[in-house]
Coordinates of C-alpha atoms (C1' of nucleotides) in Angstrom, one line a residue:
Chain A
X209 CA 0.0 0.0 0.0
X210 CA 1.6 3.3 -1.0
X211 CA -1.5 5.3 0.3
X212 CA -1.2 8.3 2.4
X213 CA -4.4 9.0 3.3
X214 CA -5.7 12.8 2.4
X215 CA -6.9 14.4 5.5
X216 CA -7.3 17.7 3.9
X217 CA -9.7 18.1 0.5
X218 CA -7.8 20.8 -0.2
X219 CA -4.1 19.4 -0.6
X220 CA -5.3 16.4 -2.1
X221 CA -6.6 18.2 -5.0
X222 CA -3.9 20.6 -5.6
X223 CA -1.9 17.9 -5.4
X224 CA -3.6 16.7 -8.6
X225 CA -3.8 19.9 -10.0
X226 CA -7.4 20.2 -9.6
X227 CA -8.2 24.0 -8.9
X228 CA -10.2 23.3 -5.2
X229 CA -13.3 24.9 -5.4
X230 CA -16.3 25.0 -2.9
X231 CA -18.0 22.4 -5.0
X232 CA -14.8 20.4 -5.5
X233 CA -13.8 20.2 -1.8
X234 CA -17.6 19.0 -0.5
X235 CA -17.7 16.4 -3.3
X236 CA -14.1 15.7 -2.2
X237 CA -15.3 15.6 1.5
X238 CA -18.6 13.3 1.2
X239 CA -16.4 10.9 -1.1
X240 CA -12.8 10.9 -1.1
X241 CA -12.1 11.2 2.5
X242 CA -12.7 7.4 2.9
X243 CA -13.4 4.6 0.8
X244 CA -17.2 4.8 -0.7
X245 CA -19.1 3.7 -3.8
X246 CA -21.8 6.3 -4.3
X247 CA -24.0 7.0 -7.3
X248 CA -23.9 10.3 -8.2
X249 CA -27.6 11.3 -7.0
X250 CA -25.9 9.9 -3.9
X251 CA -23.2 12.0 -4.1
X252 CA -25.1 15.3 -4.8
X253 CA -27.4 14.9 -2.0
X254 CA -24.7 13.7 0.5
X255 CA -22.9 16.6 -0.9
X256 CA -26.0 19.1 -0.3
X257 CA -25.8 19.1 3.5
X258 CA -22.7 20.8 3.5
X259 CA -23.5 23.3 0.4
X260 CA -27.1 23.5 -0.5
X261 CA -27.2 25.2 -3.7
X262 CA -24.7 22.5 -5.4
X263 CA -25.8 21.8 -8.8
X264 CA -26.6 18.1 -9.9
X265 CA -24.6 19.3 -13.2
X266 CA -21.5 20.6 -11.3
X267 CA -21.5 17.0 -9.4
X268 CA -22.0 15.4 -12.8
X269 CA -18.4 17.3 -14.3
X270 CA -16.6 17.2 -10.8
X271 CA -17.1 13.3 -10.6
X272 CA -15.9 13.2 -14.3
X273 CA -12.8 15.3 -13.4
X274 CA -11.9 13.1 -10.4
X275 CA -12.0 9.9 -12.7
X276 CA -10.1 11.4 -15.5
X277 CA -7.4 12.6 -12.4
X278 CA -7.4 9.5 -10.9
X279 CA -9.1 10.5 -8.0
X280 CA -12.3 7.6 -8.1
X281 CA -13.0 4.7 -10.5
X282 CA -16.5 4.3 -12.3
X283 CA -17.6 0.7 -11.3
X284 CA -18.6 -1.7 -14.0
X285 CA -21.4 -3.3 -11.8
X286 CA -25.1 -2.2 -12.6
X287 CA -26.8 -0.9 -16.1
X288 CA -28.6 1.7 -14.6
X289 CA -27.0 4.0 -12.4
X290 CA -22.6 4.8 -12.7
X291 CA -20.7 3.9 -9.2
X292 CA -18.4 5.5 -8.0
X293 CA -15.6 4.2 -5.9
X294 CA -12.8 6.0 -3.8
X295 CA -10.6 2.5 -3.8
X296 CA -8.3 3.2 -7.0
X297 CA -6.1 0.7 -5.5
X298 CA -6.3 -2.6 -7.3
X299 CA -9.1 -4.6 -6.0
X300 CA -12.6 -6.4 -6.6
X301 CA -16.4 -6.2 -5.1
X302 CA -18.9 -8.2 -3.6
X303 CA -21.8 -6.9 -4.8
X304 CA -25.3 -7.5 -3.3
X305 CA -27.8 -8.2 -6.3
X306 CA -31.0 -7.6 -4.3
X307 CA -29.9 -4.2 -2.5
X308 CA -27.0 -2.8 -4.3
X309 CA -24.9 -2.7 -1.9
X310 CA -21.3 -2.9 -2.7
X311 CA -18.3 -3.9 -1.2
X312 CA -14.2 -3.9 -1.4
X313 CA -12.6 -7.3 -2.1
X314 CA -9.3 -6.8 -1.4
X315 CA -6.6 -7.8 -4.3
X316 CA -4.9 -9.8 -2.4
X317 CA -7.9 -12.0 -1.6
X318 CA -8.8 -13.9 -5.3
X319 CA -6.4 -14.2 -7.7
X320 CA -7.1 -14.4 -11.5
X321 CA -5.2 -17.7 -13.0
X322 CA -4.9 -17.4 -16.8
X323 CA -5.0 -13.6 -18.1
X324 CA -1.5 -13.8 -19.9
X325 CA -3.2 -16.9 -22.2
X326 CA -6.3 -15.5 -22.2
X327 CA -5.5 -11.9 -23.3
X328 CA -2.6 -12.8 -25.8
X329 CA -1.0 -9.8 -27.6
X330 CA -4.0 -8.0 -27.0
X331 CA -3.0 -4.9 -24.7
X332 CA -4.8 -5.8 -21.4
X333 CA -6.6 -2.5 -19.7
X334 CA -7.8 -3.7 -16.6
X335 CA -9.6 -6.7 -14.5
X336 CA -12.7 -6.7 -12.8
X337 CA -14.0 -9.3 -10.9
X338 CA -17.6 -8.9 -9.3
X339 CA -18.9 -11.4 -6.8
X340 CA -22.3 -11.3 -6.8
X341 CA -24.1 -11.9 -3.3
X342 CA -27.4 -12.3 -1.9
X343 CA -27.5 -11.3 2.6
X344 CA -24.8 -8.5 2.7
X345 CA -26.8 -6.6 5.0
X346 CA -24.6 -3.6 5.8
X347 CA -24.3 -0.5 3.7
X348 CA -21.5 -0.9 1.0
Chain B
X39 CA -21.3 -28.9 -22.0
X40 CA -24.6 -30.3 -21.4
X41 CA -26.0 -27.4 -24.1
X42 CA -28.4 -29.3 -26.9
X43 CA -28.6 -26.4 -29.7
X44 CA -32.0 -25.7 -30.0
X45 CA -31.9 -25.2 -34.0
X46 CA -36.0 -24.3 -33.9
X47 CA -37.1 -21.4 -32.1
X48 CA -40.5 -22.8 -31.5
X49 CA -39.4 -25.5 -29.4
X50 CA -36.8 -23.6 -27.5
X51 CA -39.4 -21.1 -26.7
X52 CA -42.3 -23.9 -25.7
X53 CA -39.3 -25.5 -23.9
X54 CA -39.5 -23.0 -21.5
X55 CA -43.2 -22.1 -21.4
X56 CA -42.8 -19.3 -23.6
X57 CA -45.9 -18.9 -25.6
X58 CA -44.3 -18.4 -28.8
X59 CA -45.3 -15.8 -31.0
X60 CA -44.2 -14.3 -34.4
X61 CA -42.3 -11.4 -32.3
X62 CA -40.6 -13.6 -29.8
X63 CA -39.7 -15.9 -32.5
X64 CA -38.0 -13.5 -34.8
X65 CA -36.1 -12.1 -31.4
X66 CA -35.2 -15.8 -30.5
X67 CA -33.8 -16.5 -34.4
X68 CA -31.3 -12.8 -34.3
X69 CA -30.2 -13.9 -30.4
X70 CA -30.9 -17.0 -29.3
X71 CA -29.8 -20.0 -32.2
X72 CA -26.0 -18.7 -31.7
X73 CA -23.8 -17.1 -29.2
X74 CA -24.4 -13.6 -29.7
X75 CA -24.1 -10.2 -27.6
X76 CA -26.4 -7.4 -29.0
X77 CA -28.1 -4.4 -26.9
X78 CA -31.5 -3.9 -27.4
X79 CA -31.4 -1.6 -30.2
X80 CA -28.7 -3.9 -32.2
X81 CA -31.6 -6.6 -31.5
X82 CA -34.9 -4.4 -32.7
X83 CA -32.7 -3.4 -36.0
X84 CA -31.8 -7.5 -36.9
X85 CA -35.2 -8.5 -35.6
X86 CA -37.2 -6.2 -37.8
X87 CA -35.5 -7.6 -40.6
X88 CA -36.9 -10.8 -40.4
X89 CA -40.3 -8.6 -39.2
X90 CA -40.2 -4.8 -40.1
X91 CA -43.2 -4.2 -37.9
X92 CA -41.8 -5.5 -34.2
X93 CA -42.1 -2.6 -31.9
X94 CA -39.3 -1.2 -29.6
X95 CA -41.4 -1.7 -26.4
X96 CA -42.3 -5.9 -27.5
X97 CA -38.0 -5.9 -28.1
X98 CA -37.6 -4.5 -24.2
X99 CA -40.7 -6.8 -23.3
X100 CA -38.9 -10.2 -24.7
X101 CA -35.8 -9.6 -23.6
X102 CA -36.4 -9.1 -20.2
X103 CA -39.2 -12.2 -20.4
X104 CA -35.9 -14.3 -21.9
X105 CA -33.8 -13.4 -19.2
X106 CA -36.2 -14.4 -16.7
X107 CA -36.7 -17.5 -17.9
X108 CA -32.7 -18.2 -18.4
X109 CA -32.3 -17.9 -22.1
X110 CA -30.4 -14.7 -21.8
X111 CA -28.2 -13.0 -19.5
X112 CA -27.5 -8.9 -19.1
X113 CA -24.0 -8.2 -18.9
X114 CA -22.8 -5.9 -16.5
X115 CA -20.1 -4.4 -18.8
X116 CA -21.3 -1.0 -19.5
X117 CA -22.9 1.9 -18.0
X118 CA -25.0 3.5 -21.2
X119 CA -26.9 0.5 -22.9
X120 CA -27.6 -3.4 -21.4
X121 CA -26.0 -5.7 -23.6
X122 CA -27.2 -9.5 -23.8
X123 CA -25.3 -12.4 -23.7
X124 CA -27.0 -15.5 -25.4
X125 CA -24.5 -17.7 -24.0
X126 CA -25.5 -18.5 -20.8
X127 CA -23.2 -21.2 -19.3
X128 CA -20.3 -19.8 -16.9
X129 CA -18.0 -18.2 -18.7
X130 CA -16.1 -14.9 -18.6
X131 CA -15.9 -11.5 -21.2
X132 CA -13.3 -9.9 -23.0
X133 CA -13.9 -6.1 -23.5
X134 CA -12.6 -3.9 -25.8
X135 CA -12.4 -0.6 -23.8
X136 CA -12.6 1.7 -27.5
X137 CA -14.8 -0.5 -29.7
X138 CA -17.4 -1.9 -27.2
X139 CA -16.5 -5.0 -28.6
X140 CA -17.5 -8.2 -26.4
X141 CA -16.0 -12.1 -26.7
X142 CA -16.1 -14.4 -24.9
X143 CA -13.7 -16.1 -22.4
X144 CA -14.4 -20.3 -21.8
X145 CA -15.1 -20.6 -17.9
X146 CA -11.7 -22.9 -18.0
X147 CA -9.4 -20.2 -19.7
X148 CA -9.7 -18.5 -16.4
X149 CA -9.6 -19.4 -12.8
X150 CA -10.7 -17.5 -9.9
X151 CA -8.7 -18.2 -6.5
X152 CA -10.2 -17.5 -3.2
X153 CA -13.9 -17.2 -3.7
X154 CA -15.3 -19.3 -0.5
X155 CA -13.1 -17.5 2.1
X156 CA -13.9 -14.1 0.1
X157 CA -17.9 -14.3 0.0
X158 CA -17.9 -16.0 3.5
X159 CA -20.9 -17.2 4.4
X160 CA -23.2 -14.9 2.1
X161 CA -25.3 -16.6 -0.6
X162 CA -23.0 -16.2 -3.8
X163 CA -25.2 -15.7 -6.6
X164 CA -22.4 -15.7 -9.6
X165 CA -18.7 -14.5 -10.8
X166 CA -18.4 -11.9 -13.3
X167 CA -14.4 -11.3 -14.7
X168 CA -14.2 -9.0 -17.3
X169 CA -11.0 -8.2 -18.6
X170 CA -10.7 -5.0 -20.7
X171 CA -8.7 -4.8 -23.4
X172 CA -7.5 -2.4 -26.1
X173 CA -7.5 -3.7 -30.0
X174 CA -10.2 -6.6 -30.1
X175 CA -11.0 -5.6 -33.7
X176 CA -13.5 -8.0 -34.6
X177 CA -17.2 -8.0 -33.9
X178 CA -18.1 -9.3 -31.0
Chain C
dT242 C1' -9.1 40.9 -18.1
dT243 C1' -9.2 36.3 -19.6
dC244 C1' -10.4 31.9 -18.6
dC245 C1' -12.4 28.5 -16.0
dA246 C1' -16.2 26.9 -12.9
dT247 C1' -21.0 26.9 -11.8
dG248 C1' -26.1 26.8 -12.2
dC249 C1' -30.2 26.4 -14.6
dA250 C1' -33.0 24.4 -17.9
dA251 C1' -33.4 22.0 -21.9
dA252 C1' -32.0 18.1 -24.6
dG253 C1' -30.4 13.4 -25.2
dG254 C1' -30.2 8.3 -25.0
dG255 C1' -31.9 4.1 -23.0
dT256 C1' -35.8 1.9 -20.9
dT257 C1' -40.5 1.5 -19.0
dT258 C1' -45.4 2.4 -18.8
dG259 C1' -50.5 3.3 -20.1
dC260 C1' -53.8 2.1 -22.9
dA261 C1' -56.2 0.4 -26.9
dC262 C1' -56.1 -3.3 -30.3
dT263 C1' -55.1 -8.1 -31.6
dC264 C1' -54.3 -12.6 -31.1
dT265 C1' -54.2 -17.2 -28.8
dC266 C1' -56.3 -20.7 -26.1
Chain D
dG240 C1' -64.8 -14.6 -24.5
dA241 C1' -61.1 -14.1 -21.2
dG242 C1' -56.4 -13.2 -20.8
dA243 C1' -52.0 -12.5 -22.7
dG244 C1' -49.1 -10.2 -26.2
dT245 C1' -48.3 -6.2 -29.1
dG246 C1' -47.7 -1.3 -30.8
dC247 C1' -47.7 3.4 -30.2
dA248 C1' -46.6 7.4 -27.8
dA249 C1' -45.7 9.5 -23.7
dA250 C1' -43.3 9.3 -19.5
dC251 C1' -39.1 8.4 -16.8
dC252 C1' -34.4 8.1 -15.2
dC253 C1' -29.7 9.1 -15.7
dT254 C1' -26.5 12.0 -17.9
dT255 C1' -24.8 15.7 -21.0
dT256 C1' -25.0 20.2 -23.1
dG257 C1' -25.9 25.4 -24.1
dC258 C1' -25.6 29.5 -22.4
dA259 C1' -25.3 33.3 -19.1
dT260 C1' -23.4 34.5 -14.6
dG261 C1' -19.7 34.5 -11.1
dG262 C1' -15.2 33.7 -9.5
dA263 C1' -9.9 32.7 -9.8
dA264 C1' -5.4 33.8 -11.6

DNA sequence: TTCCATGCAAAGGGTTTGCACTCTC
DNA sequence: GAGAGTGCAAACCCTTTGCATGGAA
């Protein structure tokens, strides 16, 4: 783990050279502060409590700019609404097919046997494995 | 493989209590007689070949009847559009990240370490892998 | 002062729904 | 004839876009 944890919204995105607005540091605050998968709606309302007039467009391009920085990952795991999880450490989920609720897997815990074969000269982009559950009762 | 190719929709369909009707029929020939993975709209535009008049809303309406009754699965690939997956035995998905293209991956190319200790004692109600990759040129 | 960020509202794509018509059993 | 299946159009949800205002460098 090479994380240093980001205490301060602020530093962590001027360390990504992400101008820290208002806007920027309550998303930052409701999401980036500790691990979370959140949907956008999610996000905005979380978001809300500590700036009411937030726009749900403004939470729509600040999520974008954090994935494009590096900041969250969009999660591959449901057709309707985008995920969006804090972890961009290398890991899976466990995901909950009748609530939703997700969970990090840490990398360490499966491991993928055959990618080199199974990928060949193709250039390889990324893995996701997601466990699908039914009884994780806690959020996620 | 225990998989019988069901070369007549009509008795694939009546195989699984499906009253079959001209629509589901010319949904089952585009998707079903051969592994295939088409969205909704890739389905509605081969299907009304066969029938010009099939409605949008009867393509939503059999798909979703399909994968309820286990001839179809939705992959959980990509945020905008649900794609279907006519192969329905275990088996894993190659991605192309640019194209949208989908292949498969045989259930024994890969193997997945760690699962019981990882899902504990929760319910596990599948495994999806998708590997992404860059330069999968043909259609998938 | 120039550029970037924000907010609002409208537009856009994918999917579902309401309702009348048609067909199957 | 009763109930299921279909088609059309409108509605819906999530997300993006256009444009004018407001703030940062």
């Amino acid at each position: 783990m090479t994380t240093t944890p980001a205490l301060d919204p602020q530093a962590l995105l001027r360390g990504r050279d992400i101008l820290p607005t208002l806007q920027r540091m309550a998303v930052a605050q409701v999401l980036l502060l500790q691990p979370a998968h959140m949907t956008a709606e999610q996000v905005l309302e979380a978001a809300r409590r500590l700036m009411p007039e937030l726009s749900r467009a403004t939470v729509y391009a600040v999520l974008k700019l954090f994935v494009g920085q590096g900041l969250l990952k969009e999660l591959p795991i449901d057709g309707h609404a985008t995920v969006y999880d804090s972890n961009v450490q290398p890991h899976h989920h466990l995901y909950d097919v009748d609530t939703g609720h997700v969970v990090d897997l840490p990398a360490a815990s499966l491991q993928v046997l055959g990618l080199p074969q199974a990928v060949g000269a193709l250039e390889m982009a990324g893995v996701d494995v997601i466990v699908r559950v039914r009884g994780l009762s806690a959020a996620g």
